[in-house]
Short mmCIF file of C-alpha atoms in Angstrom, two decimals:
data_model
loop_
_atom_site.label_atom_id
_atom_site.label_comp_id
_atom_site.label_asym_id
_atom_site.label_seq_id
_atom_site.Cartn_x
_atom_site.Cartn_y
_atom_site.Cartn_z
CA UNK A 12 99.57 112.63 112.71
CA UNK A 13 100.89 109.51 114.43
CA UNK A 14 102.58 108.67 118.43
CA UNK A 15 106.08 108.80 117.77
CA UNK A 16 108.20 106.69 119.19
CA UNK A 17 111.96 109.50 119.32
CA UNK A 18 113.79 108.94 122.79
CA UNK A 19 112.66 105.17 124.01
CA UNK A 20 111.74 106.35 127.96
CA UNK A 21 108.34 105.77 128.53
CA UNK A 22 107.73 109.33 130.08
CA UNK A 23 109.40 110.91 127.54
CA UNK A 24 108.72 110.02 124.83
CA UNK A 25 104.41 110.33 125.59
CA UNK A 26 105.74 114.42 126.19
CA UNK A 27 107.46 114.83 122.52
CA UNK A 28 104.40 113.92 121.52
CA UNK A 29 102.38 115.52 123.42
CA UNK A 30 103.68 119.09 121.49
CA UNK A 31 104.03 117.52 118.16
CA UNK A 32 99.73 116.08 118.63
CA UNK A 33 99.75 119.99 118.01
CA UNK A 34 101.30 120.12 114.71
CA UNK A 35 103.47 123.15 113.15
CA UNK A 36 101.25 125.88 115.02
CA UNK A 37 103.40 123.80 118.56
CA UNK A 38 106.08 123.32 117.22
CA UNK A 39 109.08 122.19 114.61
CA UNK A 40 108.07 119.20 114.26
CA UNK A 41 112.90 118.10 112.77
CA UNK A 42 113.80 120.74 115.46
CA UNK A 43 111.59 118.66 118.14
CA UNK A 44 112.80 115.50 116.91
CA UNK A 45 116.55 116.43 116.11
CA UNK A 46 117.30 117.57 119.83
CA UNK A 47 115.36 115.00 122.16
CA UNK A 48 116.34 112.14 120.04
CA UNK A 49 118.00 109.76 122.97
CA UNK A 50 117.14 111.77 125.76
CA UNK A 51 117.32 109.64 128.64
CA UNK A 52 117.66 112.22 131.32
CA UNK A 53 116.32 115.45 133.31
CA UNK A 54 118.90 117.41 132.62
CA UNK A 55 119.55 116.93 129.11
CA UNK A 56 115.32 117.22 128.78
CA UNK A 57 116.35 120.54 130.80
CA UNK A 58 118.75 121.74 128.23
CA UNK A 59 117.37 121.24 124.82
CA UNK A 60 114.02 122.18 125.52
CA UNK A 61 115.22 125.45 126.78
CA UNK A 62 117.28 126.02 124.17
CA UNK A 63 114.76 125.43 121.32
CA UNK A 64 112.90 127.11 123.78
CA UNK A 65 115.83 130.70 123.29
CA UNK A 66 116.05 129.84 120.00
CA UNK A 67 111.99 129.68 118.56
CA UNK A 68 111.46 133.59 121.23
CA UNK A 69 114.19 135.09 119.40
CA UNK A 70 112.44 134.83 115.56
CA UNK A 71 109.48 135.98 116.92
CA UNK A 72 107.55 132.35 116.55
CA UNK A 73 106.07 132.27 120.22
CA UNK A 74 103.69 129.42 120.08
CA UNK A 75 107.01 127.42 119.35
CA UNK A 76 108.84 128.90 122.31
CA UNK A 77 105.50 128.70 124.16
CA UNK A 78 104.62 124.83 124.49
CA UNK A 79 109.33 125.07 124.13
CA UNK A 80 109.42 126.41 127.39
CA UNK A 81 106.52 124.62 129.12
CA UNK A 82 108.25 121.58 128.65
CA UNK A 83 111.34 122.88 129.41
CA UNK A 84 109.63 123.72 132.92
CA UNK A 85 107.41 119.70 132.64
CA UNK A 86 109.34 117.39 134.58
CA UNK A 87 111.90 120.94 137.01
CA UNK A 88 111.57 119.95 140.85
CA UNK A 89 109.61 123.04 142.52
CA UNK A 90 113.01 123.83 143.73
CA UNK A 91 114.53 124.00 140.70
CA UNK A 92 116.35 127.74 140.33
CA UNK A 93 114.26 128.17 137.15
CA UNK A 94 110.62 126.68 137.35
CA UNK A 95 108.98 129.37 138.07
CA UNK A 96 110.79 130.84 135.46
CA UNK A 97 110.27 128.90 132.72
CA UNK A 98 106.75 128.98 133.76
CA UNK A 99 106.56 132.21 133.73
CA UNK A 100 108.73 132.70 129.68
CA UNK A 101 105.42 130.05 128.74
CA UNK A 102 103.17 131.94 129.27
CA UNK A 103 104.54 135.15 128.92
CA UNK A 104 105.13 133.26 125.19
CA UNK A 105 101.40 132.01 124.86
CA UNK A 106 99.97 135.11 124.97
CA UNK A 107 102.15 137.17 122.24
CA UNK A 108 101.58 133.61 120.32
CA UNK A 109 97.88 135.09 120.89
CA UNK A 110 97.88 138.56 120.40
CA UNK A 111 99.85 137.79 116.38
CA UNK A 112 96.76 135.66 115.61
CA UNK A 113 94.16 137.71 116.83
CA UNK A 114 92.51 134.90 119.18
CA UNK A 115 90.35 136.59 120.76
CA UNK A 116 90.69 136.36 125.19
CA UNK A 117 89.90 137.73 128.53
CA UNK A 118 91.81 137.02 131.28
CA UNK A 119 90.25 136.54 134.18
CA UNK A 120 92.69 135.89 137.88
CA UNK A 121 89.04 135.55 140.12
CA UNK A 122 88.90 135.93 144.52
CA UNK A 123 88.66 132.28 145.31
CA UNK A 124 89.13 131.32 149.30
CA UNK A 125 91.55 134.32 150.13
CA UNK A 126 93.19 134.44 146.63
CA UNK A 127 92.38 133.80 143.16
CA UNK A 128 91.41 131.30 141.00
CA UNK A 129 92.78 131.85 137.42
CA UNK A 130 90.78 131.99 134.51
CA UNK A 131 90.20 133.06 130.50
CA UNK A 132 88.28 133.55 128.18
CA UNK A 133 88.63 132.31 124.71
CA UNK A 134 85.55 134.18 121.79
CA UNK A 135 82.89 136.73 121.58
CA UNK A 136 81.87 137.60 124.89
CA UNK A 137 78.08 138.40 123.92
CA UNK A 138 78.46 134.61 123.08
CA UNK A 139 75.97 132.80 126.08
CA UNK A 140 76.96 129.17 123.93
CA UNK A 141 79.69 128.62 127.02
CA UNK A 142 82.02 125.58 127.36
CA UNK A 143 83.88 124.83 130.49
CA UNK A 144 87.28 123.51 129.98
CA UNK A 145 89.69 122.36 132.85
CA UNK A 146 92.60 120.37 133.07
CA UNK A 147 94.04 117.61 135.24
CA UNK A 148 97.18 116.79 136.91
CA UNK A 149 100.15 118.85 135.69
CA UNK A 150 98.61 121.37 133.25
CA UNK A 151 98.55 124.30 132.55
CA UNK A 152 94.60 125.68 130.79
CA UNK A 153 96.97 128.18 127.90
CA UNK A 154 98.80 125.16 126.71
CA UNK A 155 95.13 124.11 124.88
CA UNK A 156 93.71 126.60 123.72
CA UNK A 157 95.25 126.20 120.67
CA UNK A 158 94.50 123.18 120.05
CA UNK A 159 90.61 124.03 121.30
CA UNK A 160 89.99 126.44 118.84
CA UNK A 161 88.26 124.86 116.64
CA UNK A 162 85.19 124.74 118.54
CA UNK A 163 84.88 128.16 118.04
CA UNK A 164 83.57 127.50 114.26
CA UNK A 165 80.87 125.38 116.16
CA UNK A 166 79.73 128.50 118.18
CA UNK A 167 81.00 128.23 121.63
CA UNK A 168 82.83 130.60 123.63
CA UNK A 169 85.31 128.95 125.73
CA UNK A 170 86.02 129.31 129.01
CA UNK A 171 89.20 127.93 130.55
CA UNK A 172 89.80 127.53 134.18
CA UNK A 173 91.98 126.12 136.37
CA UNK A 174 91.15 125.15 139.55
CA UNK A 175 93.54 124.69 143.61
CA UNK A 176 96.65 123.08 142.92
CA UNK A 177 96.72 124.29 139.38
CA UNK A 178 99.43 126.48 137.42
CA UNK A 179 98.61 130.45 138.64
CA UNK A 180 95.88 128.84 141.02
CA UNK A 181 98.46 126.61 142.52
CA UNK A 182 100.85 130.07 142.15
CA UNK A 183 98.35 131.39 144.51
CA UNK A 184 98.66 129.10 147.78
CA UNK A 185 95.53 127.17 147.06
CA UNK A 186 96.98 123.42 147.11
CA UNK A 187 95.28 120.24 145.03
CA UNK A 188 92.03 119.77 146.24
CA UNK A 189 89.50 116.41 145.10
CA UNK A 190 86.00 118.73 145.82
CA UNK A 191 86.15 120.05 141.75
CA UNK A 192 82.70 121.55 142.08
CA UNK A 193 83.71 124.50 144.53
CA UNK A 194 86.40 125.67 142.13
CA UNK A 195 83.81 124.74 139.38
CA UNK A 196 80.66 126.92 141.65
CA UNK A 197 82.85 129.52 141.85
CA UNK A 198 83.53 129.93 138.13
CA UNK A 199 79.74 129.30 137.08
CA UNK A 200 78.84 131.62 139.61
CA UNK A 201 81.31 135.30 138.28
CA UNK A 202 80.09 133.96 134.95
CA UNK A 203 76.37 134.18 135.17
CA UNK A 204 76.38 131.67 134.19
CA UNK A 205 73.25 128.76 134.90
CA UNK A 206 73.63 126.57 131.84
CA UNK A 207 76.71 124.35 130.40
CA UNK A 208 78.46 121.55 129.07
CA UNK A 209 81.90 121.19 130.53
CA UNK A 210 85.00 118.99 128.69
CA UNK A 211 87.73 117.56 131.52
CA UNK A 212 90.98 116.35 130.07
CA UNK A 213 93.27 114.05 131.83
CA UNK A 214 92.64 114.55 135.10
CA UNK A 215 89.70 116.30 134.39
CA UNK A 216 88.35 113.38 133.99
CA UNK A 217 87.92 112.82 137.17
CA UNK A 218 87.67 116.98 138.14
CA UNK A 219 84.74 116.29 135.86
CA UNK A 220 82.61 114.28 136.41
CA UNK A 221 82.55 115.11 140.37
CA UNK A 222 81.74 118.73 139.17
CA UNK A 223 78.70 117.57 137.73
CA UNK A 224 77.51 115.68 140.89
CA UNK A 225 77.33 117.92 142.57
CA UNK A 226 77.23 121.03 140.31
CA UNK A 227 73.85 120.63 138.16
CA UNK A 228 74.31 124.03 135.84
CA UNK A 229 76.84 121.75 134.17
CA UNK A 230 73.91 120.17 131.54
CA UNK A 231 76.58 117.52 130.88
CA UNK A 232 80.32 115.84 131.34
CA UNK A 233 82.79 114.98 129.07
CA UNK A 234 85.81 113.00 130.56
CA UNK A 235 88.64 113.42 128.24
CA UNK A 236 89.67 110.80 129.73
CA UNK A 237 88.12 108.50 132.47
CA UNK A 238 89.64 108.48 135.03
CA UNK A 239 88.01 107.19 138.45
CA UNK A 240 90.67 106.62 141.47
CA UNK A 241 93.27 108.62 142.01
CA UNK A 242 94.88 106.01 144.52
CA UNK A 243 94.99 103.79 141.45
CA UNK A 244 96.75 105.64 139.03
CA UNK A 245 99.10 107.37 141.34
CA UNK A 246 99.99 103.93 141.88
CA UNK A 247 100.08 102.54 138.85
CA UNK A 248 103.63 103.94 137.45
CA UNK A 249 104.65 101.10 139.81
CA UNK A 250 105.32 96.96 138.45
CA UNK A 251 102.85 95.16 138.88
CA UNK A 252 104.59 93.29 142.23
CA UNK A 253 105.85 96.98 143.70
CA UNK A 254 102.19 98.14 143.12
CA UNK A 255 100.04 95.44 144.85
CA UNK A 256 102.77 95.87 147.88
CA UNK A 257 102.39 99.90 148.36
CA UNK A 258 99.05 99.63 148.31
CA UNK A 259 98.47 96.66 150.60
CA UNK A 260 100.89 98.71 152.10
CA UNK A 261 99.35 101.53 152.39
CA UNK A 262 95.59 100.10 153.45
CA UNK A 263 97.59 99.51 156.75
CA UNK A 264 98.79 102.85 157.80
CA UNK A 265 102.66 102.03 157.33
CA UNK A 266 103.45 104.90 156.73
CA UNK A 267 107.71 104.56 157.10
CA UNK A 268 107.70 101.67 154.56
CA UNK A 269 105.41 103.32 152.27
CA UNK A 270 107.69 106.22 151.62
CA UNK A 271 110.44 103.90 151.69
CA UNK A 272 108.92 101.49 148.77
CA UNK A 273 107.96 104.78 147.09
CA UNK A 274 111.02 106.99 147.78
CA UNK A 275 113.39 103.58 146.65
CA UNK A 276 111.19 103.13 144.00
CA UNK A 277 111.21 107.52 142.61
CA UNK A 278 115.39 106.49 142.48
CA UNK A 279 114.50 103.96 139.82
CA UNK A 280 111.76 105.83 137.78
CA UNK A 281 111.77 108.62 136.06
CA UNK A 282 107.71 108.55 135.75
CA UNK A 283 107.35 107.98 139.12
CA UNK A 284 109.65 110.80 140.47
CA UNK A 285 108.15 113.36 138.29
CA UNK A 286 105.21 112.02 139.42
CA UNK A 287 104.99 111.08 143.54
CA UNK A 288 107.45 114.86 143.50
CA UNK A 289 104.53 116.43 141.63
CA UNK A 290 102.69 114.91 143.44
CA UNK A 291 103.81 116.70 146.68
CA UNK A 292 104.27 119.86 144.98
CA UNK A 293 100.99 119.72 143.99
CA UNK A 294 98.75 118.79 147.45
CA UNK A 295 100.98 120.42 148.99
CA UNK A 296 102.22 116.84 151.08
CA UNK A 297 105.97 116.21 152.23
CA UNK A 298 105.64 112.82 152.46
CA UNK A 299 104.58 109.82 149.78
CA UNK A 300 102.26 109.21 152.41
CA UNK A 301 100.56 111.30 153.16
CA UNK A 302 101.06 112.83 149.11
CA UNK A 303 98.71 109.28 149.00
CA UNK A 304 96.22 110.69 151.85
CA UNK A 305 94.75 113.28 150.22
CA UNK A 306 95.09 111.13 146.02
CA UNK A 307 93.06 108.70 147.48
CA UNK A 308 90.19 111.08 147.67
CA UNK A 309 89.78 111.50 144.52
CA UNK A 310 87.35 108.82 143.96
CA UNK A 311 83.61 108.57 142.35
CA UNK A 312 82.59 105.64 144.95
CA UNK A 313 80.06 106.83 145.87
CA UNK A 314 79.07 109.74 143.85
CA UNK A 315 78.51 108.03 140.30
CA UNK A 316 74.57 108.38 141.10
CA UNK A 317 74.06 112.12 142.28
CA UNK A 318 75.33 112.05 137.96
CA UNK A 319 72.70 113.11 136.27
CA UNK A 320 73.87 114.60 132.86
CA UNK A 321 74.58 113.76 129.37
CA UNK A 322 77.99 111.79 130.00
CA UNK A 323 81.08 111.53 127.06
CA UNK A 324 83.52 108.68 127.97
CA UNK A 325 86.79 108.33 126.19
CA UNK A 326 89.42 106.36 126.93
CA UNK A 327 93.10 105.11 124.61
CA UNK A 328 93.40 101.64 124.58
CA UNK A 329 96.92 101.71 125.74
CA UNK A 330 97.49 104.51 128.65
CA UNK A 331 100.38 103.84 130.10
CA UNK A 332 98.07 106.94 132.98
CA UNK A 333 95.02 105.79 133.34
CA UNK A 334 94.43 101.51 133.80
CA UNK A 335 91.40 100.64 131.24
CA UNK A 336 89.94 99.85 133.82
CA UNK A 337 88.96 102.58 135.24
CA UNK A 338 86.90 103.45 131.99
CA UNK A 339 85.15 100.17 131.96
CA UNK A 340 83.89 101.08 136.00
CA UNK A 341 82.39 103.68 135.09
CA UNK A 342 79.82 102.96 132.38
CA UNK A 343 78.74 100.67 134.56
CA UNK A 344 78.69 102.64 137.48
CA UNK A 345 76.10 105.86 136.21
CA UNK A 346 72.71 105.10 137.04
CA UNK A 347 71.24 108.35 136.80
CA UNK A 348 73.18 109.37 134.41
CA UNK A 349 70.29 111.01 131.47
CA UNK A 350 72.41 109.76 129.14
CA UNK A 351 76.13 108.09 128.54
CA UNK A 352 78.28 107.69 125.17
CA UNK A 353 81.68 105.21 125.51
CA UNK A 354 84.14 104.89 123.08
CA UNK A 355 87.81 103.81 123.33
CA UNK A 356 90.64 104.46 120.68
CA UNK A 357 92.28 101.47 118.95
CA UNK A 358 95.81 101.92 118.22
CA UNK A 359 94.52 100.97 114.73
CA UNK A 360 93.44 105.02 114.52
CA UNK A 361 96.38 106.44 116.27
CA UNK A 362 94.17 107.39 120.06
CA UNK A 363 95.50 104.65 121.47
CA UNK A 364 97.68 107.23 124.27
CA UNK A 365 96.75 108.97 126.97
CA UNK A 366 94.44 111.57 125.52
CA UNK A 367 94.90 110.77 122.26
CA UNK A 368 97.98 112.40 122.03
CA UNK A 369 99.65 111.08 118.91
CA UNK A 370 96.71 111.73 116.60
CA UNK A 371 94.07 114.48 120.01
CA UNK A 372 91.38 115.35 117.05
CA UNK A 373 90.42 112.17 117.12
CA UNK A 374 89.28 112.62 120.90
CA UNK A 375 88.24 116.51 119.16
CA UNK A 376 86.09 115.46 116.85
CA UNK A 377 84.32 113.10 118.98
CA UNK A 378 83.61 115.44 121.22
CA UNK A 379 82.30 118.23 119.47
CA UNK A 380 80.20 115.61 116.70
CA UNK A 381 78.41 114.32 120.62
CA UNK A 382 78.17 118.65 121.33
CA UNK A 383 75.87 120.02 118.01
CA UNK A 384 74.05 115.69 119.02
CA UNK A 385 73.24 116.91 122.32
CA UNK A 386 71.63 121.03 121.23
#
């Protein structure tokens, strides 16, 4: 398993590998590479994945259909007429696939803030060895279930949830929150959990550490991968000079100029256009400046000394989303953690990308071994 170069546009190539990293359970390698090779625009991207999804669904390849519809939905703006339908098709096919594979699961949408928080419990319902899992900026929890089933063999019941701004919980009307202890507390209370480790995936690397700082029922925290400053991440999508300029202008509260600079950059970059559009969608904000005001709250500065649990910090040396500086900064900022294990995956071992896409099993093996060592 290795990260592949299929299209020259970095963000599109990463998302293709996001499916391929899960192997044949997620998609037919040759079918995906043939359909997506050389894709350079989002219209072609959408059509290619939708067509894969339709073919797979017709042949009852439900998991393949689910991941394909997920990718078809991925870059669609919230106003696109197909966005909700692609989401619904993806989720429908995930659960059809889980049923065919006899994966034991229970869906529960928990009352929360006048709406609902979406959760899925996977594994034996009598098992008290719980592992809490959340995603990040752009994920649906269902897409992580096939990749983490190996943890069932370690005796865990897996409890996945979507907090404010994620997946189905977002569709219930709840925008993204920096205070991840709130949805975490809701889940722990509902399932009457007093002690469990937690994994946060992607932007969830911030969420899990924030939750651990304020919610001591979290016994251990896995940042897969580390993320400690949301504003830094969301301005990292720009070239260095523009990045520094936007940060400076934002710091000086020049709202109109920030909006002008960012919207100009969005026209020039697929990654920037998606990241900012998605950000405004999940935070319910109407401009880049207002989005940055929200995302700057996603910082571990000032709360790290409250983290007293065992911590596992993961990173990829060539992560194009999250600056490696964040890993280096966080590892030295946990004075009261019970223990801190740090791991930077390299290109030589195939784990250099964000969340080790290309060889995600490296990260899962590291997480499994670390959790076993805590028992």
